[in-house]
């Protein structure tokens, strides 16, 4: 492995962009050399703390010759163009999910992405969560025999603001897409999807023609039955659990608690404080690990992160789920 | 409440019949006065231990004037006739699930059952399980706000013998039917069902055109999304869990362990022995409680047990699930 | 094993006497033939429900020739005389703990008890608790290697009434004595005791010169260090835990919950209702099992219950603990 | 708070010294300006990674004018002199525990330490563990009423090498001293100690006249009973638990697991991998937090860390425990 620091340009300095900036700051093998955001003040603030030149224009970053890689944390509609530009510039790219909300646009980029000489990685950070990663590895190693069923419970603590929801692409393309990728982490080839959406609590979401709750059944090519249970809220915090059930056993991951402290009194026993607030707290480790693996990939030339095609597959499943929820029919899918 | 003992005739002395005999023996308010089984030796054995006259012919029981109630634990095809005979004889009846495997036969009895002056109760004993009963009661009392999602995980330890499976009516009518009733314990009016079946491990079951694994999504009339996850095997024992998720909280029941003892060593920590062997062990309490409530119903004239219509509803959902698994379409249902 | 029912006389019908009556009622191998209590109304009430002749005089029971065994649940000061009378009458005896509060009186009976041709068993029912019994058996079987440390946490939900406490003999002879016997269940030969008492909350108990809280360290003859932690109250219910720590692992028993249901909301997660109310609920099984083993002992001639000497040993340790708490010195003991 | 970076000299670059170096590297408010170790190679290695000038002589550090504070991670016998030199140089000092193994030497420094114009802090890092810190804070806030009992279970995974044990001062001054400080975190004024030591498994430790296992009972000035259970080994990993029991409830911290993943199979359910390897992993957070608070103390002039007198008190209790274990008597102590 080269011991030269990997020079990174950060494109986008919103909430997720700042998370990546922190990961960069904590990683001794990388150097933040450029920060780009049309909202230049945001870029400046990040650069003040973590270093790097500031620009409003990503093109300047690609032209600079001062970045080995970029992290794309700009709004979703920019992703396809920025990935494309990175490939043209011969720069490695780690792009936040999703590639785009429109599978047609994704397809136009597919051949180029897969033929790129630089890494094109997608930000499905949950694959790097200690719990889920451990279960996937132990399942793949045969510890529970043949995988038969996978159950993913994934509930946000509270809905995003309406302005965000309006451009989110709907629950399946925005929230469930993480779970679709998690399903594919265990079972890469999904062949069927059935989705049920419901409006249980949010008039805002209903008014957008979107769902606040959903249950999805996927079928893998080895007949694995995969269940995803989603909600846009959970009173007790961010609810992220996973259960792999196999012919010889099961592996379960319960929620991560910030503490092991339990209270016993005359009203309750073994109770604890509610769970981690949201994904920044819950998946803090996996964001850091994602960057580490991206850097390792750059240094070794071998991609360890989810690829462009992983991003495309998750969106195809999301599209099928959206159609299924509307039609009440199971939708066959072919990820090839 | 009357303090006269309720005189019970037991029809059928197979595995479940014997469970009922034990419940009767342990209940000071009832008396076993008749035991009927075409396999007379079985009836004799039960009567020797728990009392009662022995006969091969249920008609003798109904004609005797010596029973206030009967418990029907004979094979499923006899259920409709025996319920009907009990109503004719003016005798209360607690019948094991299902009423029948053919919804048409169930419909022919429906008006009579609902017009009966005696109790017609169905043996959905799991409603009386301490855990599930508590969750249902606390949910109904509003502790978790509006019920939005219900998740039932229900896996048998191992498949029944092939001879049994052949006449079982299939996984949905035989195993899932318990979970359909559990769903209706929380959400009586189910309006839609989508089911996925899979053949994951059993060639026997596959050869019968049946599934060994299934995932079902139900929708309630208040848009509740209900998920049922089934398997015909589980290496770690009988897997019976339930999770009610509401707008203000969630209530979960994990598996019941025979012990609180945990082992800590250099290979594992907090591990315990596998779960209860099967339903006789796991639901021992609920079988006893079922009888207690049936007896209370007889003494007070108010049915506290699942009714004939509850038995009919569960079978209607099972039929819809069977159709859904075959067609890949969500099936609307109307339980009225 | 003989199939003749064992005829039992119950001496004493207070709280514990009633527990034994219920165990007798539920056990098909025994028959309650006599019930004695100076408070005859109490005896009548028990006999009405569970059978047996009624008397105010235990001597009538021993003279009747109608009992094979007696269960002594009368006040502690009567125990020595009743055990002695049972031996004289050639009747098996199961006596509630303690034998007596005065070790000198116990010693006077020792030779006779140990030479008796009938069983003389002590009611240390906790040895039969599923959890503790399992840990002892697995420890004895070598599962955790050499036993090095034993930790017993034993807290009552609330103090007994002052009238009871006045004649209880103090916390060590009344409450801790159960834990001393539990220690001896694992490590029969205790060689040293150090006890600390404290007055943390009860003025009543303080006014009696007794302690409401205590910590005791015992040393076994293989240098095992045994810790007992007691309190006369616990806001969250009856607190009964045990931890055996060995060279190759540890076995732990946490409190027994009446339910597996857990609540998740915005204030707490994984919380449950407080623990079992008190010993009648918590040790219901062990009281029943105690009687079963006593009956088996009578039928086979082999005592499976704690013996007279077990009762004597526990009191000797309690006396040493009382002295230790007063003097601040470890007290050597010799149980031979 | 000043935004000037605090300049730190690290004295000692062994295992703990390296931990502090990493904390310094991760903390944006501090700068490592000097690294001293008689083993200069060790110092160089740390300086290469985290910065700072290198020297074999701590005196050079104090004379340099380039440090605002020092962290003392050199061998215990040097602690008193280095603390003294830091005070003379007007430099803040955070010293690893213990101050010294000889209470007489500690006393000679006491007045100077308490009169120092710079901070003199002790490295009892466990006070900053999330779990224990939370329990202490909630207990102090009255959540469990009046604190009555405190139970600390603290077992190392395996004994240190014999060479270390020889100069460790014995189990009470080396291992238990952390627990004595934890006891004082909850109950500052300890008035009595009784200790039992045992040789359960290590011939090495026995040959040194030391114990491999110990149980200690402390009494606080409000009659709190505190139990400490120690072992020099635990097959299942580093065993660090704490339970605060009060008049209105209890707060418990179980061991910290590296994962929430649980395995279910035909041999065990709910089992997980063994616990964290040892203190560097288990208390990683608390080492970082310790440094943060030390830096805050320097910037604000208010000591938030354990003080010199906290270090002295823990050693006094350790000395009393050593005496108690030898004599079999409770030892009164006066920490004033």
mmCIF file with all atom_site columns, N, CA and C in Angstrom, chain A residues 219-267:
data_model
loop_
_atom_site.group_PDB
_atom_site.id
_atom_site.type_symbol
_atom_site.label_atom_id
_atom_site.label_alt_id
_atom_site.label_comp_id
_atom_site.label_asym_id
_atom_site.label_entity_id
_atom_site.label_seq_id
_atom_site.pdbx_PDB_ins_code
_atom_site.Cartn_x
_atom_site.Cartn_y
_atom_site.Cartn_z
_atom_site.occupancy
_atom_site.B_iso_or_equiv
_atom_site.pdbx_formal_charge
_atom_site.auth_seq_id
_atom_site.auth_comp_id
_atom_site.auth_asym_id
_atom_site.auth_atom_id
_atom_site.pdbx_PDB_model_num
ATOM 1   N N  . UNK A 1 219 ? -37.917 -11.623 -3.013 1.00 0.00 ? 219 UNK A N  1
ATOM 2   C CA . UNK A 1 219 ? -37.531 -13.018 -3.187 1.00 0.00 ? 219 UNK A CA 1
ATOM 3   C C  . UNK A 1 219 ? -36.168 -13.035 -3.868 1.00 0.00 ? 219 UNK A C  1
ATOM 4   N N  . UNK A 1 220 ? -35.232 -13.804 -3.292 1.00 0.00 ? 220 UNK A N  1
ATOM 5   C CA . UNK A 1 220 ? -33.916 -13.946 -3.893 1.00 0.00 ? 220 UNK A CA 1
ATOM 6   C C  . UNK A 1 220 ? -33.892 -15.106 -4.876 1.00 0.00 ? 220 UNK A C  1
ATOM 7   N N  . UNK A 1 221 ? -32.809 -15.208 -5.621 1.00 0.00 ? 221 UNK A N  1
ATOM 8   C CA . UNK A 1 221 ? -32.773 -16.233 -6.672 1.00 0.00 ? 221 UNK A CA 1
ATOM 9   C C  . UNK A 1 221 ? -32.570 -17.642 -6.109 1.00 0.00 ? 221 UNK A C  1
ATOM 10  N N  . UNK A 1 222 ? -32.320 -17.751 -4.830 1.00 0.00 ? 222 UNK A N  1
ATOM 11  C CA . UNK A 1 222 ? -32.298 -19.059 -4.188 1.00 0.00 ? 222 UNK A CA 1
ATOM 12  C C  . UNK A 1 222 ? -33.544 -19.237 -3.330 1.00 0.00 ? 222 UNK A C  1
ATOM 13  N N  . UNK A 1 223 ? -34.610 -18.492 -3.683 1.00 0.00 ? 223 UNK A N  1
ATOM 14  C CA . UNK A 1 223 ? -35.890 -18.570 -2.980 1.00 0.00 ? 223 UNK A CA 1
ATOM 15  C C  . UNK A 1 223 ? -35.857 -18.022 -1.559 1.00 0.00 ? 223 UNK A C  1
ATOM 16  N N  . UNK A 1 224 ? -34.849 -17.242 -1.224 1.00 0.00 ? 224 UNK A N  1
ATOM 17  C CA . UNK A 1 224 ? -34.839 -16.567 0.073  1.00 0.00 ? 224 UNK A CA 1
ATOM 18  C C  . UNK A 1 224 ? -36.028 -15.615 0.153  1.00 0.00 ? 224 UNK A C  1
ATOM 19  N N  . UNK A 1 225 ? -36.718 -15.600 1.279  1.00 0.00 ? 225 UNK A N  1
ATOM 20  C CA . UNK A 1 225 ? -37.799 -14.637 1.496  1.00 0.00 ? 225 UNK A CA 1
ATOM 21  C C  . UNK A 1 225 ? -37.261 -13.529 2.402  1.00 0.00 ? 225 UNK A C  1
ATOM 22  N N  . UNK A 1 226 ? -37.314 -12.314 1.899  1.00 0.00 ? 226 UNK A N  1
ATOM 23  C CA . UNK A 1 226 ? -36.745 -11.170 2.611  1.00 0.00 ? 226 UNK A CA 1
ATOM 24  C C  . UNK A 1 226 ? -37.863 -10.202 2.942  1.00 0.00 ? 226 UNK A C  1
ATOM 25  N N  . UNK A 1 227 ? -37.949 -9.822  4.208  1.00 0.00 ? 227 UNK A N  1
ATOM 26  C CA . UNK A 1 227 ? -38.992 -8.905  4.650  1.00 0.00 ? 227 UNK A CA 1
ATOM 27  C C  . UNK A 1 227 ? -38.364 -7.606  5.111  1.00 0.00 ? 227 UNK A C  1
ATOM 28  N N  . UNK A 1 228 ? -38.899 -6.501  4.633  1.00 0.00 ? 228 UNK A N  1
ATOM 29  C CA . UNK A 1 228 ? -38.451 -5.180  5.081  1.00 0.00 ? 228 UNK A CA 1
ATOM 30  C C  . UNK A 1 228 ? -39.644 -4.468  5.689  1.00 0.00 ? 228 UNK A C  1
ATOM 31  N N  . UNK A 1 229 ? -39.462 -3.985  6.901  1.00 0.00 ? 229 UNK A N  1
ATOM 32  C CA . UNK A 1 229 ? -40.540 -3.273  7.596  1.00 0.00 ? 229 UNK A CA 1
ATOM 33  C C  . UNK A 1 229 ? -40.063 -1.860  7.876  1.00 0.00 ? 229 UNK A C  1
ATOM 34  N N  . UNK A 1 230 ? -40.754 -0.889  7.314  1.00 0.00 ? 230 UNK A N  1
ATOM 35  C CA . UNK A 1 230 ? -40.350 0.521   7.407  1.00 0.00 ? 230 UNK A CA 1
ATOM 36  C C  . UNK A 1 230 ? -41.412 1.384   8.063  1.00 0.00 ? 230 UNK A C  1
ATOM 37  N N  . UNK A 1 231 ? -40.956 2.389   8.755  1.00 0.00 ? 231 UNK A N  1
ATOM 38  C CA . UNK A 1 231 ? -41.852 3.473   9.151  1.00 0.00 ? 231 UNK A CA 1
ATOM 39  C C  . UNK A 1 231 ? -41.037 4.756   9.142  1.00 0.00 ? 231 UNK A C  1
ATOM 40  N N  . UNK A 1 232 ? -41.726 5.853   8.904  1.00 0.00 ? 232 UNK A N  1
ATOM 41  C CA . UNK A 1 232 ? -41.053 7.149   8.916  1.00 0.00 ? 232 UNK A CA 1
ATOM 42  C C  . UNK A 1 232 ? -40.967 7.724   10.326 1.00 0.00 ? 232 UNK A C  1
ATOM 43  N N  . UNK A 1 233 ? -41.512 7.004   11.306 1.00 0.00 ? 233 UNK A N  1
ATOM 44  C CA . UNK A 1 233 ? -41.323 7.484   12.689 1.00 0.00 ? 233 UNK A CA 1
ATOM 45  C C  . UNK A 1 233 ? -41.231 6.302   13.657 1.00 0.00 ? 233 UNK A C  1
ATOM 46  N N  . UNK A 1 234 ? -40.654 6.557   14.816 1.00 0.00 ? 234 UNK A N  1
ATOM 47  C CA . UNK A 1 234 ? -40.576 5.576   15.895 1.00 0.00 ? 234 UNK A CA 1
ATOM 48  C C  . UNK A 1 234 ? -40.330 6.368   17.168 1.00 0.00 ? 234 UNK A C  1
ATOM 49  N N  . UNK A 1 235 ? -41.270 6.268   18.093 1.00 0.00 ? 235 UNK A N  1
ATOM 50  C CA . UNK A 1 235 ? -41.215 7.111   19.296 1.00 0.00 ? 235 UNK A CA 1
ATOM 51  C C  . UNK A 1 235 ? -39.970 6.849   20.129 1.00 0.00 ? 235 UNK A C  1
ATOM 52  N N  . UNK A 1 236 ? -39.403 5.649   20.005 1.00 0.00 ? 236 UNK A N  1
ATOM 53  C CA . UNK A 1 236 ? -38.291 5.250   20.882 1.00 0.00 ? 236 UNK A CA 1
ATOM 54  C C  . UNK A 1 236 ? -36.933 5.426   20.213 1.00 0.00 ? 236 UNK A C  1
ATOM 55  N N  . UNK A 1 237 ? -36.906 6.128   19.084 1.00 0.00 ? 237 UNK A N  1
ATOM 56  C CA . UNK A 1 237 ? -35.614 6.397   18.441 1.00 0.00 ? 237 UNK A CA 1
ATOM 57  C C  . UNK A 1 237 ? -35.445 5.583   17.171 1.00 0.00 ? 237 UNK A C  1
ATOM 58  N N  . UNK A 1 238 ? -34.257 5.632   16.684 1.00 0.00 ? 238 UNK A N  1
ATOM 59  C CA . UNK A 1 238 ? -33.915 5.042   15.389 1.00 0.00 ? 238 UNK A CA 1
ATOM 60  C C  . UNK A 1 238 ? -33.887 3.515   15.529 1.00 0.00 ? 238 UNK A C  1
ATOM 61  N N  . UNK A 1 239 ? -34.746 2.834   14.807 1.00 0.00 ? 239 UNK A N  1
ATOM 62  C CA . UNK A 1 239 ? -34.979 1.403   15.005 1.00 0.00 ? 239 UNK A CA 1
ATOM 63  C C  . UNK A 1 239 ? -34.358 0.615   13.851 1.00 0.00 ? 239 UNK A C  1
ATOM 64  N N  . UNK A 1 240 ? -33.204 0.022   14.092 1.00 0.00 ? 240 UNK A N  1
ATOM 65  C CA . UNK A 1 240 ? -32.441 -0.628  13.034 1.00 0.00 ? 240 UNK A CA 1
ATOM 66  C C  . UNK A 1 240 ? -32.057 -2.032  13.477 1.00 0.00 ? 240 UNK A C  1
ATOM 67  N N  . UNK A 1 241 ? -32.802 -2.996  13.023 1.00 0.00 ? 241 UNK A N  1
ATOM 68  C CA . UNK A 1 241 ? -32.548 -4.384  13.424 1.00 0.00 ? 241 UNK A CA 1
ATOM 69  C C  . UNK A 1 241 ? -32.467 -5.284  12.205 1.00 0.00 ? 241 UNK A C  1
ATOM 70  N N  . UNK A 1 242 ? -31.851 -6.425  12.377 1.00 0.00 ? 242 UNK A N  1
ATOM 71  C CA . UNK A 1 242 ? -31.710 -7.354  11.260 1.00 0.00 ? 242 UNK A CA 1
ATOM 72  C C  . UNK A 1 242 ? -31.630 -8.774  11.800 1.00 0.00 ? 242 UNK A C  1
ATOM 73  N N  . UNK A 1 243 ? -32.240 -9.684  11.076 1.00 0.00 ? 243 UNK A N  1
ATOM 74  C CA . UNK A 1 243 ? -32.271 -11.077 11.511 1.00 0.00 ? 243 UNK A CA 1
ATOM 75  C C  . UNK A 1 243 ? -32.094 -11.980 10.295 1.00 0.00 ? 243 UNK A C  1
ATOM 76  N N  . UNK A 1 244 ? -31.012 -12.742 10.318 1.00 0.00 ? 244 UNK A N  1
ATOM 77  C CA . UNK A 1 244 ? -30.768 -13.712 9.242  1.00 0.00 ? 244 UNK A CA 1
ATOM 78  C C  . UNK A 1 244 ? -31.112 -15.091 9.781  1.00 0.00 ? 244 UNK A C  1
ATOM 79  N N  . UNK A 1 245 ? -32.031 -15.755 9.094  1.00 0.00 ? 245 UNK A N  1
ATOM 80  C CA . UNK A 1 245 ? -32.514 -17.063 9.550  1.00 0.00 ? 245 UNK A CA 1
ATOM 81  C C  . UNK A 1 245 ? -32.060 -18.117 8.554  1.00 0.00 ? 245 UNK A C  1
ATOM 82  N N  . UNK A 1 246 ? -31.332 -19.123 9.047  1.00 0.00 ? 246 UNK A N  1
ATOM 83  C CA . UNK A 1 246 ? -30.835 -20.156 8.157  1.00 0.00 ? 246 UNK A CA 1
ATOM 84  C C  . UNK A 1 246 ? -31.207 -21.546 8.617  1.00 0.00 ? 246 UNK A C  1
ATOM 85  N N  . UNK A 1 247 ? -30.827 -22.516 7.836  1.00 0.00 ? 247 UNK A N  1
ATOM 86  C CA . UNK A 1 247 ? -31.215 -23.895 8.118  1.00 0.00 ? 247 UNK A CA 1
ATOM 87  C C  . UNK A 1 247 ? -30.600 -24.416 9.412  1.00 0.00 ? 247 UNK A C  1
ATOM 88  N N  . UNK A 1 248 ? -29.490 -23.825 9.849  1.00 0.00 ? 248 UNK A N  1
ATOM 89  C CA . UNK A 1 248 ? -28.827 -24.327 11.057 1.00 0.00 ? 248 UNK A CA 1
ATOM 90  C C  . UNK A 1 248 ? -28.813 -23.342 12.211 1.00 0.00 ? 248 UNK A C  1
ATOM 91  N N  . UNK A 1 249 ? -29.446 -22.190 12.035 1.00 0.00 ? 249 UNK A N  1
ATOM 92  C CA . UNK A 1 249 ? -29.439 -21.221 13.126 1.00 0.00 ? 249 UNK A CA 1
ATOM 93  C C  . UNK A 1 249 ? -29.834 -19.856 12.625 1.00 0.00 ? 249 UNK A C  1
ATOM 94  N N  . UNK A 1 250 ? -29.764 -18.900 13.500 1.00 0.00 ? 250 UNK A N  1
ATOM 95  C CA . UNK A 1 250 ? -30.112 -17.531 13.132 1.00 0.00 ? 250 UNK A CA 1
ATOM 96  C C  . UNK A 1 250 ? -29.126 -16.583 13.785 1.00 0.00 ? 250 UNK A C  1
ATOM 97  N N  . UNK A 1 251 ? -28.917 -15.437 13.151 1.00 0.00 ? 251 UNK A N  1
ATOM 98  C CA . UNK A 1 251 ? -28.095 -14.372 13.723 1.00 0.00 ? 251 UNK A CA 1
ATOM 99  C C  . UNK A 1 251 ? -28.941 -13.113 13.773 1.00 0.00 ? 251 UNK A C  1
ATOM 100 N N  . UNK A 1 252 ? -28.991 -12.490 14.935 1.00 0.00 ? 252 UNK A N  1
ATOM 101 C CA . UNK A 1 252 ? -29.829 -11.310 15.111 1.00 0.00 ? 252 UNK A CA 1
ATOM 102 C C  . UNK A 1 252 ? -29.003 -10.133 15.597 1.00 0.00 ? 252 UNK A C  1
ATOM 103 N N  . UNK A 1 253 ? -29.329 -8.964  15.117 1.00 0.00 ? 253 UNK A N  1
ATOM 104 C CA . UNK A 1 253 ? -28.744 -7.748  15.666 1.00 0.00 ? 253 UNK A CA 1
ATOM 105 C C  . UNK A 1 253 ? -29.873 -6.876  16.189 1.00 0.00 ? 253 UNK A C  1
ATOM 106 N N  . UNK A 1 254 ? -29.826 -6.593  17.485 1.00 0.00 ? 254 UNK A N  1
ATOM 107 C CA . UNK A 1 254 ? -30.807 -5.689  18.064 1.00 0.00 ? 254 UNK A CA 1
ATOM 108 C C  . UNK A 1 254 ? -30.280 -4.259  17.937 1.00 0.00 ? 254 UNK A C  1
ATOM 109 N N  . UNK A 1 255 ? -31.079 -3.316  18.386 1.00 0.00 ? 255 UNK A N  1
ATOM 110 C CA . UNK A 1 255 ? -30.662 -1.924  18.294 1.00 0.00 ? 255 UNK A CA 1
ATOM 111 C C  . UNK A 1 255 ? -29.420 -1.653  19.133 1.00 0.00 ? 255 UNK A C  1
ATOM 112 N N  . UNK A 1 256 ? -28.675 -0.667  18.709 1.00 0.00 ? 256 UNK A N  1
ATOM 113 C CA . UNK A 1 256 ? -27.482 -0.246  19.436 1.00 0.00 ? 256 UNK A CA 1
ATOM 114 C C  . UNK A 1 256 ? -27.895 0.787   20.475 1.00 0.00 ? 256 UNK A C  1
ATOM 115 N N  . UNK A 1 257 ? -27.494 0.558   21.714 1.00 0.00 ? 257 UNK A N  1
ATOM 116 C CA . UNK A 1 257 ? -27.810 1.490   22.784 1.00 0.00 ? 257 UNK A CA 1
ATOM 117 C C  . UNK A 1 257 ? -26.603 2.350   23.104 1.00 0.00 ? 257 UNK A C  1
ATOM 118 N N  . UNK A 1 258 ? -26.824 3.598   23.467 1.00 0.00 ? 258 UNK A N  1
ATOM 119 C CA . UNK A 1 258 ? -25.668 4.419   23.842 1.00 0.00 ? 258 UNK A CA 1
ATOM 120 C C  . UNK A 1 258 ? -25.096 4.007   25.194 1.00 0.00 ? 258 UNK A C  1
ATOM 121 N N  . UNK A 1 259 ? -25.765 3.120   25.908 1.00 0.00 ? 259 UNK A N  1
ATOM 122 C CA . UNK A 1 259 ? -25.335 2.764   27.260 1.00 0.00 ? 259 UNK A CA 1
ATOM 123 C C  . UNK A 1 259 ? -25.826 1.373   27.609 1.00 0.00 ? 259 UNK A C  1
ATOM 124 N N  . UNK A 1 260 ? -25.153 0.727   28.568 1.00 0.00 ? 260 UNK A N  1
ATOM 125 C CA . UNK A 1 260 ? -25.669 -0.551  29.065 1.00 0.00 ? 260 UNK A CA 1
ATOM 126 C C  . UNK A 1 260 ? -26.442 -0.361  30.366 1.00 0.00 ? 260 UNK A C  1
ATOM 127 N N  . UNK A 1 261 ? -26.584 0.889   30.795 1.00 0.00 ? 261 UNK A N  1
ATOM 128 C CA . UNK A 1 261 ? -27.236 1.141   32.083 1.00 0.00 ? 261 UNK A CA 1
ATOM 129 C C  . UNK A 1 261 ? -28.726 0.814   32.023 1.00 0.00 ? 261 UNK A C  1
ATOM 130 N N  . UNK A 1 262 ? -29.177 0.084   33.025 1.00 0.00 ? 262 UNK A N  1
ATOM 131 C CA . UNK A 1 262 ? -30.589 -0.266  33.117 1.00 0.00 ? 262 UNK A CA 1
ATOM 132 C C  . UNK A 1 262 ? -31.163 0.232   34.438 1.00 0.00 ? 262 UNK A C  1
ATOM 133 N N  . UNK A 1 263 ? -32.406 0.668   34.360 1.00 0.00 ? 263 UNK A N  1
ATOM 134 C CA . UNK A 1 263 ? -33.074 1.168   35.562 1.00 0.00 ? 263 UNK A CA 1
ATOM 135 C C  . UNK A 1 263 ? -34.070 0.134   36.081 1.00 0.00 ? 263 UNK A C  1
ATOM 136 N N  . UNK A 1 264 ? -34.055 -0.055  37.391 1.00 0.00 ? 264 UNK A N  1
ATOM 137 C CA . UNK A 1 264 ? -35.021 -0.923  38.078 1.00 0.00 ? 264 UNK A CA 1
ATOM 138 C C  . UNK A 1 264 ? -35.742 -0.083  39.117 1.00 0.00 ? 264 UNK A C  1
ATOM 139 N N  . UNK A 1 265 ? -37.046 0.023   38.982 1.00 0.00 ? 265 UNK A N  1
ATOM 140 C CA . UNK A 1 265 ? -37.779 0.654   40.091 1.00 0.00 ? 265 UNK A CA 1
ATOM 141 C C  . UNK A 1 265 ? -39.177 0.046   40.188 1.00 0.00 ? 265 UNK A C  1
ATOM 142 N N  . UNK A 1 266 ? -40.063 0.729   40.893 1.00 0.00 ? 266 UNK A N  1
ATOM 143 C CA . UNK A 1 266 ? -41.363 0.113   41.143 1.00 0.00 ? 266 UNK A CA 1
ATOM 144 C C  . UNK A 1 266 ? -42.286 0.174   39.934 1.00 0.00 ? 266 UNK A C  1
ATOM 145 N N  . UNK A 1 267 ? -41.839 0.837   38.859 1.00 0.00 ? 267 UNK A N  1
ATOM 146 C CA . UNK A 1 267 ? -42.685 0.917   37.665 1.00 0.00 ? 267 UNK A CA 1
ATOM 147 C C  . UNK A 1 267 ? -42.156 0.065   36.531 1.00 0.00 ? 267 UNK A C  1
#
